[in-house]
Short mmCIF file of C-alpha atoms and ligand atoms in Angstrom, two decimals:
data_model
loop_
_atom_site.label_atom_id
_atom_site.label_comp_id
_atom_site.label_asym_id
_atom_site.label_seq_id
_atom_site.Cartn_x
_atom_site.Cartn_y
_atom_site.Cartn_z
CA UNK A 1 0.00 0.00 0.00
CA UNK A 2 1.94 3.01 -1.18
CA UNK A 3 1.31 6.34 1.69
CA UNK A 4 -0.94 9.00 -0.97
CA UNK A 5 0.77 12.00 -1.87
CA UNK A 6 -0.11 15.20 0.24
CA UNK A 7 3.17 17.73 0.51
CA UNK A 8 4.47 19.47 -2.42
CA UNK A 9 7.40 21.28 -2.26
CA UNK A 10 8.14 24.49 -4.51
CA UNK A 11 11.70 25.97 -4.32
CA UNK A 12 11.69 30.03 -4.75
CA UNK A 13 14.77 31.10 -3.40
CA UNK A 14 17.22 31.16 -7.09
CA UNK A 15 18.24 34.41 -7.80
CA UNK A 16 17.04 34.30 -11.19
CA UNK A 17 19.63 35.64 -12.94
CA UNK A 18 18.56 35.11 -16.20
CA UNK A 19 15.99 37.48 -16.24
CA UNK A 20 18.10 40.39 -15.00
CA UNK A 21 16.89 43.23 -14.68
CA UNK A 22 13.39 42.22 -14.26
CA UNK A 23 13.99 39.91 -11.28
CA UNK A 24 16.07 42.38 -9.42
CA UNK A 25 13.65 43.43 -6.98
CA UNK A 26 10.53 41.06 -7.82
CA UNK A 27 10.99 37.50 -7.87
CA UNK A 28 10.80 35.35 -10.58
CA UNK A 29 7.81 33.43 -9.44
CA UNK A 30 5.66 36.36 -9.44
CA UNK A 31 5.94 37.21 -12.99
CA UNK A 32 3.21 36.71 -14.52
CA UNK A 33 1.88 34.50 -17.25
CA UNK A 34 -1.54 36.37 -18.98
CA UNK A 35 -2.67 37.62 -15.63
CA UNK A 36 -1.67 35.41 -12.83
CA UNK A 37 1.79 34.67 -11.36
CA UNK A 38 3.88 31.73 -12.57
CA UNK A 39 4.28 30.14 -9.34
CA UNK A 40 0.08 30.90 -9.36
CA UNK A 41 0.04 28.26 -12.19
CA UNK A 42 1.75 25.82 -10.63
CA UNK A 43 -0.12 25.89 -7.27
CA UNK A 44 -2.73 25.22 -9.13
CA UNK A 45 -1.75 22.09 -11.04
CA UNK A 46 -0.99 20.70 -7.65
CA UNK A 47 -3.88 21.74 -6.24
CA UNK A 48 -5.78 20.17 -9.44
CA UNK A 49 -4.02 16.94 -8.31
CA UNK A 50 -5.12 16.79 -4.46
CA UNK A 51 -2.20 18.38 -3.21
CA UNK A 52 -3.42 19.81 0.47
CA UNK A 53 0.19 21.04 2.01
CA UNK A 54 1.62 23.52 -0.01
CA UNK A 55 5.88 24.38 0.94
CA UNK A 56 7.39 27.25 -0.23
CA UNK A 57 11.30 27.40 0.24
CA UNK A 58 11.94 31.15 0.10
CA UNK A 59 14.96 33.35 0.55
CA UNK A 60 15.40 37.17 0.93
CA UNK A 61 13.66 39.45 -1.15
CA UNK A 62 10.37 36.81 -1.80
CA UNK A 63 8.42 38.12 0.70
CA UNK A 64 6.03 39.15 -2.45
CA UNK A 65 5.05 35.10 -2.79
CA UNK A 66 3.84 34.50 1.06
CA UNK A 67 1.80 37.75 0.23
CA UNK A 68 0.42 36.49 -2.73
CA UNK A 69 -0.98 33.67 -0.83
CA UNK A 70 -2.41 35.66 2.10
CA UNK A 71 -5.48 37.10 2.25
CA UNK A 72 -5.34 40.78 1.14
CA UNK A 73 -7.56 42.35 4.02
CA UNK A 74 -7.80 45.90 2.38
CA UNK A 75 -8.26 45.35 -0.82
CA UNK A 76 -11.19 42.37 0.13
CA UNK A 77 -13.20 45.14 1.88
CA UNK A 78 -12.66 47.80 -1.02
CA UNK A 79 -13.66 45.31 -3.65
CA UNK A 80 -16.85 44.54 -1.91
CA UNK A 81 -17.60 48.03 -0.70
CA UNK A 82 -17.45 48.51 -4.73
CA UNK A 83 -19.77 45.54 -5.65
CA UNK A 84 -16.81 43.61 -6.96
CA UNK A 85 -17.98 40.73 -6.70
CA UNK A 86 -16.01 38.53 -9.33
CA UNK A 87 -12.58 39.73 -8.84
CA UNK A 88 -13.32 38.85 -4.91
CA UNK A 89 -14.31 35.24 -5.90
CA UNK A 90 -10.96 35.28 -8.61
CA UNK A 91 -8.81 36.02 -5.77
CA UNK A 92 -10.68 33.42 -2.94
CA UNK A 93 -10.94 30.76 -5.74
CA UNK A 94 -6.85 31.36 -5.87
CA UNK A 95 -5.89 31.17 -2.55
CA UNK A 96 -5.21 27.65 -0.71
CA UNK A 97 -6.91 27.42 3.10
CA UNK A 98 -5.36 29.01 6.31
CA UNK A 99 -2.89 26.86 7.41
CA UNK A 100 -1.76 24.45 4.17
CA UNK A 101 0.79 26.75 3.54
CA UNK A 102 4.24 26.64 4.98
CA UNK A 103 7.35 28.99 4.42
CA UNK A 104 10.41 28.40 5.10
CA UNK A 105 14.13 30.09 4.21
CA UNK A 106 16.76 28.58 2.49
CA UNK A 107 18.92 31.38 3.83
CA UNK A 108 21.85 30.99 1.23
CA UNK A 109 21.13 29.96 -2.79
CA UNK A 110 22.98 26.47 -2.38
CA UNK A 111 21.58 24.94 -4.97
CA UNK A 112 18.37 23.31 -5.87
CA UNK A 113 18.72 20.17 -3.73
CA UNK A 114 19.78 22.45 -0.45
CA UNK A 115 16.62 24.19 -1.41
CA UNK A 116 14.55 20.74 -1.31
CA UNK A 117 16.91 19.70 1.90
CA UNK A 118 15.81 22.88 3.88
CA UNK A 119 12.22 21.95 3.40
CA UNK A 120 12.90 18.14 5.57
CA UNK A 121 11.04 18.80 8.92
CA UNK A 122 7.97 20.24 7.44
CA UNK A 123 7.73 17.52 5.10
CA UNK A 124 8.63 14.50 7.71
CA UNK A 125 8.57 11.00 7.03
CA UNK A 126 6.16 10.41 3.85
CA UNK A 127 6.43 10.47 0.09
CA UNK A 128 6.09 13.99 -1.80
CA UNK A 129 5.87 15.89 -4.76
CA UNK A 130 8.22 18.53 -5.71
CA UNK A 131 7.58 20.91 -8.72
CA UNK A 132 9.86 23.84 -10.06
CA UNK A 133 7.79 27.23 -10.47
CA UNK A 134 9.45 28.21 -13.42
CA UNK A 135 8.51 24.89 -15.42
CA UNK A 136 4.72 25.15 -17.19
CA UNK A 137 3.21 21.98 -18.10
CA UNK A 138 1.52 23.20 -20.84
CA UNK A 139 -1.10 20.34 -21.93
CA UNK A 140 -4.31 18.80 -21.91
CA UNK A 141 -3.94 16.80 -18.93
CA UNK A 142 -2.13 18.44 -15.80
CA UNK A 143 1.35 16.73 -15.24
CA UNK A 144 1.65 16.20 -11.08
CA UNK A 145 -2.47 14.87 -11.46
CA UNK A 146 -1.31 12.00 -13.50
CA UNK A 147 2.26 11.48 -11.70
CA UNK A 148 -0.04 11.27 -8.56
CA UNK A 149 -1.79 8.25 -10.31
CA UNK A 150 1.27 6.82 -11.20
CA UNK A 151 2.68 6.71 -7.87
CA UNK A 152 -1.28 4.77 -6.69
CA UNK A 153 -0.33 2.28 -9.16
CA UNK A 154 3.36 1.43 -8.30
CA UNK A 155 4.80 3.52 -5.46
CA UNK A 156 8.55 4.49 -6.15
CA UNK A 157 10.08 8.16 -7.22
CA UNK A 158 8.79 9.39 -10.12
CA UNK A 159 10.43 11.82 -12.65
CA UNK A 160 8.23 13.91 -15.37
CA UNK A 161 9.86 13.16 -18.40
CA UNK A 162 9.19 14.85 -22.03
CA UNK A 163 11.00 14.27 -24.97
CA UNK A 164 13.84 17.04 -26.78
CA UNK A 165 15.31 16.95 -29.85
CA UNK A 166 18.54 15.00 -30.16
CA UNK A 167 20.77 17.65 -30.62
CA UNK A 168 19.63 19.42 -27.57
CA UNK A 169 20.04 16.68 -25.03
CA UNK A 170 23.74 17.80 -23.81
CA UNK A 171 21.63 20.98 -22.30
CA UNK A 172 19.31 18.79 -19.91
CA UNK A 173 18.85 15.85 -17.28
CA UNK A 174 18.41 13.01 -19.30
CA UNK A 175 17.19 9.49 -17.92
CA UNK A 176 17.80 6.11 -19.62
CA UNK A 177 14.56 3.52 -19.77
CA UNK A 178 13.25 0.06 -19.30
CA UNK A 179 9.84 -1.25 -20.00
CA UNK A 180 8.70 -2.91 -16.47
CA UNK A 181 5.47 -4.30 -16.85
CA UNK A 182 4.07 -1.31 -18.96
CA UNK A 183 5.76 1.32 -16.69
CA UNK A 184 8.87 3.72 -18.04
CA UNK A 185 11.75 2.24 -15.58
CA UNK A 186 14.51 4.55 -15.62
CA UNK A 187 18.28 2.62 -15.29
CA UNK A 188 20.09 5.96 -15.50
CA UNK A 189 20.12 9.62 -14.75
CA UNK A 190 22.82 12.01 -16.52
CA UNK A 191 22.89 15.71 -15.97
CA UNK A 192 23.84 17.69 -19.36
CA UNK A 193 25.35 14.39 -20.93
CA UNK A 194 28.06 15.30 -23.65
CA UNK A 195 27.09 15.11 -26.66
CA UNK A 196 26.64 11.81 -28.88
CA UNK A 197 26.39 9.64 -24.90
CA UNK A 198 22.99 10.41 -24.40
CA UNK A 199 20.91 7.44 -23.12
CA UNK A 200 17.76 8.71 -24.63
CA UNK A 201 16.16 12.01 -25.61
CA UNK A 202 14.15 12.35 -22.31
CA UNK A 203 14.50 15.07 -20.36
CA UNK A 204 13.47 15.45 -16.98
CA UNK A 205 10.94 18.61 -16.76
CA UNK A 206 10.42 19.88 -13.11
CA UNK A 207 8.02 17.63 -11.33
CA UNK A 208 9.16 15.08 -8.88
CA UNK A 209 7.20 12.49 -6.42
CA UNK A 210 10.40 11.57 -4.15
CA UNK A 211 10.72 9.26 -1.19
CA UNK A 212 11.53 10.84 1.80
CA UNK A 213 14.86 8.97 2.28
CA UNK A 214 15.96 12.07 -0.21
CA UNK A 215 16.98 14.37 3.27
CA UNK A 216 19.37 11.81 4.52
CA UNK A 217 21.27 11.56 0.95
CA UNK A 218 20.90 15.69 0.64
CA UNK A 219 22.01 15.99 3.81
CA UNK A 220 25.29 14.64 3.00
CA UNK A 221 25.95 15.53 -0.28
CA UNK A 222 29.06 17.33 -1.59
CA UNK A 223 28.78 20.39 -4.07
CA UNK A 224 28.26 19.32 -7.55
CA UNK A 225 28.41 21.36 -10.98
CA UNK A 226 28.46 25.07 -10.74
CA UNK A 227 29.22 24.94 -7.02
CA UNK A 228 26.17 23.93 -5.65
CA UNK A 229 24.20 20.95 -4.25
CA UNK A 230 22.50 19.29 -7.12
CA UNK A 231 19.01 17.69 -6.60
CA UNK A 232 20.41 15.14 -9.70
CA UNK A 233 23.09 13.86 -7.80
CA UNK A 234 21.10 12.98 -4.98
CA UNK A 235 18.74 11.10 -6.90
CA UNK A 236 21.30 9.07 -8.82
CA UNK A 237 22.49 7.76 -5.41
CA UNK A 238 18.80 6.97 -3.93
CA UNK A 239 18.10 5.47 -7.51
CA UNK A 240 21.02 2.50 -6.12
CA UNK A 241 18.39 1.26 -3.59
CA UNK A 242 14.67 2.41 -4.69
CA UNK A 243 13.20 2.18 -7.55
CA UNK A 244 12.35 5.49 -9.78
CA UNK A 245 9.81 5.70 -12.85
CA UNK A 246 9.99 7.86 -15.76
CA UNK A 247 6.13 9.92 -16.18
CA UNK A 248 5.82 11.08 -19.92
CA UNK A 249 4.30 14.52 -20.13
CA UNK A 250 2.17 14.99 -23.42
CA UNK A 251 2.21 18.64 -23.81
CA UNK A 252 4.73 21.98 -24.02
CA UNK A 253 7.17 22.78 -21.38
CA UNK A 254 8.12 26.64 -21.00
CA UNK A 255 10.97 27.30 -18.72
CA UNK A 256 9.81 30.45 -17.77
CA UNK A 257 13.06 31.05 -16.17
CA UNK A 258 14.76 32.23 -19.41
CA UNK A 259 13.47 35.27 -21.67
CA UNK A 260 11.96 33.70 -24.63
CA UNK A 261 10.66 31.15 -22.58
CA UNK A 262 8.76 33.64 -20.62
CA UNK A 263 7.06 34.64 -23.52
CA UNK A 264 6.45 31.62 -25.09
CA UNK A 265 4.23 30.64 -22.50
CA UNK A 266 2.36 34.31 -22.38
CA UNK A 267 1.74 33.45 -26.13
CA UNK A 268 0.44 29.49 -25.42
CA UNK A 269 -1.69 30.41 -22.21
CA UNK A 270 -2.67 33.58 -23.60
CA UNK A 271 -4.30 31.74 -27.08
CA UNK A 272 -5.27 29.37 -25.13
CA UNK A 273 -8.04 30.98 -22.58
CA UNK A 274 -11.46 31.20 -23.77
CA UNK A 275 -12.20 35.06 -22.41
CA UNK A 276 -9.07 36.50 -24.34
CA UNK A 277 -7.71 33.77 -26.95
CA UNK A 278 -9.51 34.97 -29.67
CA UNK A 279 -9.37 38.77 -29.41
CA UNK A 280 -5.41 37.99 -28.61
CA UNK A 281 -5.29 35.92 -32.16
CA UNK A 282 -6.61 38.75 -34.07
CA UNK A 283 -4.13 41.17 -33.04
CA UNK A 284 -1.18 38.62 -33.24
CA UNK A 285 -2.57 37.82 -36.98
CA UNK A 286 -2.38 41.71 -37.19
CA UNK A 287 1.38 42.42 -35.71
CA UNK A 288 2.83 39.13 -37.72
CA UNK A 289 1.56 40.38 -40.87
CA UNK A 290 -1.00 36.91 -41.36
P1 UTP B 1 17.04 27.63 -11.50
O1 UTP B 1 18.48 27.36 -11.65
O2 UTP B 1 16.19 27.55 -12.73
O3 UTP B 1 16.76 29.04 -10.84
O4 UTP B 1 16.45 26.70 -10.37
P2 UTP B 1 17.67 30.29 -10.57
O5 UTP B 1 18.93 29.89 -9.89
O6 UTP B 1 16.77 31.25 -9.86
O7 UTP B 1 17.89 30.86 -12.03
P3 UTP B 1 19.11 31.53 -12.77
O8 UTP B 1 19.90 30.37 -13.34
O9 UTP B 1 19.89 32.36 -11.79
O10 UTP B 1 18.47 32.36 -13.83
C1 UTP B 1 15.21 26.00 -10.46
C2 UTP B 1 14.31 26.32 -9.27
O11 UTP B 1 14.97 26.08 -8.05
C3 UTP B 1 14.96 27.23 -7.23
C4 UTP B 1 14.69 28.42 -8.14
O12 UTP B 1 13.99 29.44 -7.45
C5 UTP B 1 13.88 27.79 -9.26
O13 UTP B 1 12.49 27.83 -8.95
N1 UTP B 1 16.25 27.34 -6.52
C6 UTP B 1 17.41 27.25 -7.20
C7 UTP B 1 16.23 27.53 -5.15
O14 UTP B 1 15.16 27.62 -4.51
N2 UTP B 1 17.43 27.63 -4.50
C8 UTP B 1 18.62 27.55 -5.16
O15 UTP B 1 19.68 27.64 -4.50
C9 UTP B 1 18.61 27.35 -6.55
#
């Protein structure tokens, strides 16, 4: 009987560096995608998959995210003085319930498995998932929702996979596979694998369901590439004595961590809601000349 999933963990702290000199004073997270912030989105898709315990590992100059997910006394009572009555229910249907929200600071950026390391104690002694704000799952069906399944089905750590072009696999995690009884086993994990020695074109996206055994390993581990303490290398050593699955996600990634990225997914979510897709299509028909 595998323990159901209930914790998700979503690292905030990076510096976000790429996206200088927009994230200098407002952190990537809150940027938003058509008219919610990115780390919005991806509270949602775990809420969307039963996710109750929400864990934000913050650092200095975040305090804009805990905000975001606290009830906005002031601007409540001025919406309904004014009659407001559907932005008040946009922000309530947005926010998770008092108390299924923890924050806590990973003080120094380490490195994203310090960042998952820091969040231990609130987290405990069961399996959860862990998703990277900057990631969109762009698809039909919502990635952790059907990682969630996968871990009813079979227990183990499972790692959202989707597939890159072969000539792009030296810039990504990339897992090697084995059919097990239907399920993607993965045999192998390399981060940024040179190129020509990839063991498959699947990259790993940004959504994790790990055992809880991860602290001990993170605890541990040494610096890896760039200088900091790499969620990868931790997994390649729990891999040794529990099983992990590969989860195929059918559907767009935007890493929305990088500039074009960013936009990408303003484009894709943009087209893609029913209130402002179309009138959004005619004026990109319009600036592209179509
Ligand atoms: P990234 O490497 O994409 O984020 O980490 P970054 O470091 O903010 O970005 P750049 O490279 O400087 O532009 C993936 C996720 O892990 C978090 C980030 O906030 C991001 O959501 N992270 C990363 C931490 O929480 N702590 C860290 O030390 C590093």
């Amino acid at each position: 009987m595998t323990k159901r999933i209930r914790k998700a963990v979503f690292p905030v702290a990076g510096l976000g560096t790429r996206f200088l000199p927009a994230t200098k004073a407002v952190p990537k997270e809150m940027l938003t995608v058509v008219d919610r912030p990115v780390i919005q989105h991806v509270v949602d898709e775990a809420r969307a998959a039963g996710i109750e315990h929400f864990v934000f590992v913050t650092g200095r100059g975040k305090g804009a995210i805990e905000d975001h997910f606290d009830i906005h006394f002031e601007l409540d009572r001025t919406l309904a003085d004014r009659g407001k009555t559907k932005e008040l229910e946009v922000l309530k249907a947005a926010l998770p319930d008092a108390g299924q929200t923890s924050f806590t600071r990973q003080q120094a950026p380490l490195g994203l498995g310090h960042a998952v390391w820091c969040a231990r104690d609130i987290i405990g002694d069961e399996p959860f998932a862990l998703l990277l704000p900057d990631m969109l799952h762009f698809g039909k069906e919502p990635c952790l929702a059907g990682m969630i399944d996968a871990h009813g089905r079979h227990g183990g750590n499972i790692v959202a996979v989707y597939e890159v072009p072969d000539s792009e696999t030296h810039q990504y995690g990339i897992v090697g596979i084995r059919d097990e009884k239907g399920e993607m086993a993965i045999t192998q994990m390399v981060e940024k694998p040179a190129k020509g020695t990839a063991p498959s074109n699947l990259a790993i996206s940004g959504r994790y369901i790990l055992d809880p055994s991860i602290f001990d390993i993170l605890a541990t581990q040494e610096r890896g590439a760039g200088g900091e303490i790499q969620l990868t290398d931790a997994m390649i050593t729990l891999a040794k004595s529990a099983p992990f699955y590969a989860h195929r996600f059918d559907g767009t990634i935007y890493d929305t961590g990088t500039k074009l990225g960013f936009m990408m997914a303003n484009v894709a979510y943009g087209l893609a809601r029913e209130d402002l897709g179309p009138a959004f299509k005619v004026e990109l028909d319009k600036l592209l000349g179509l």
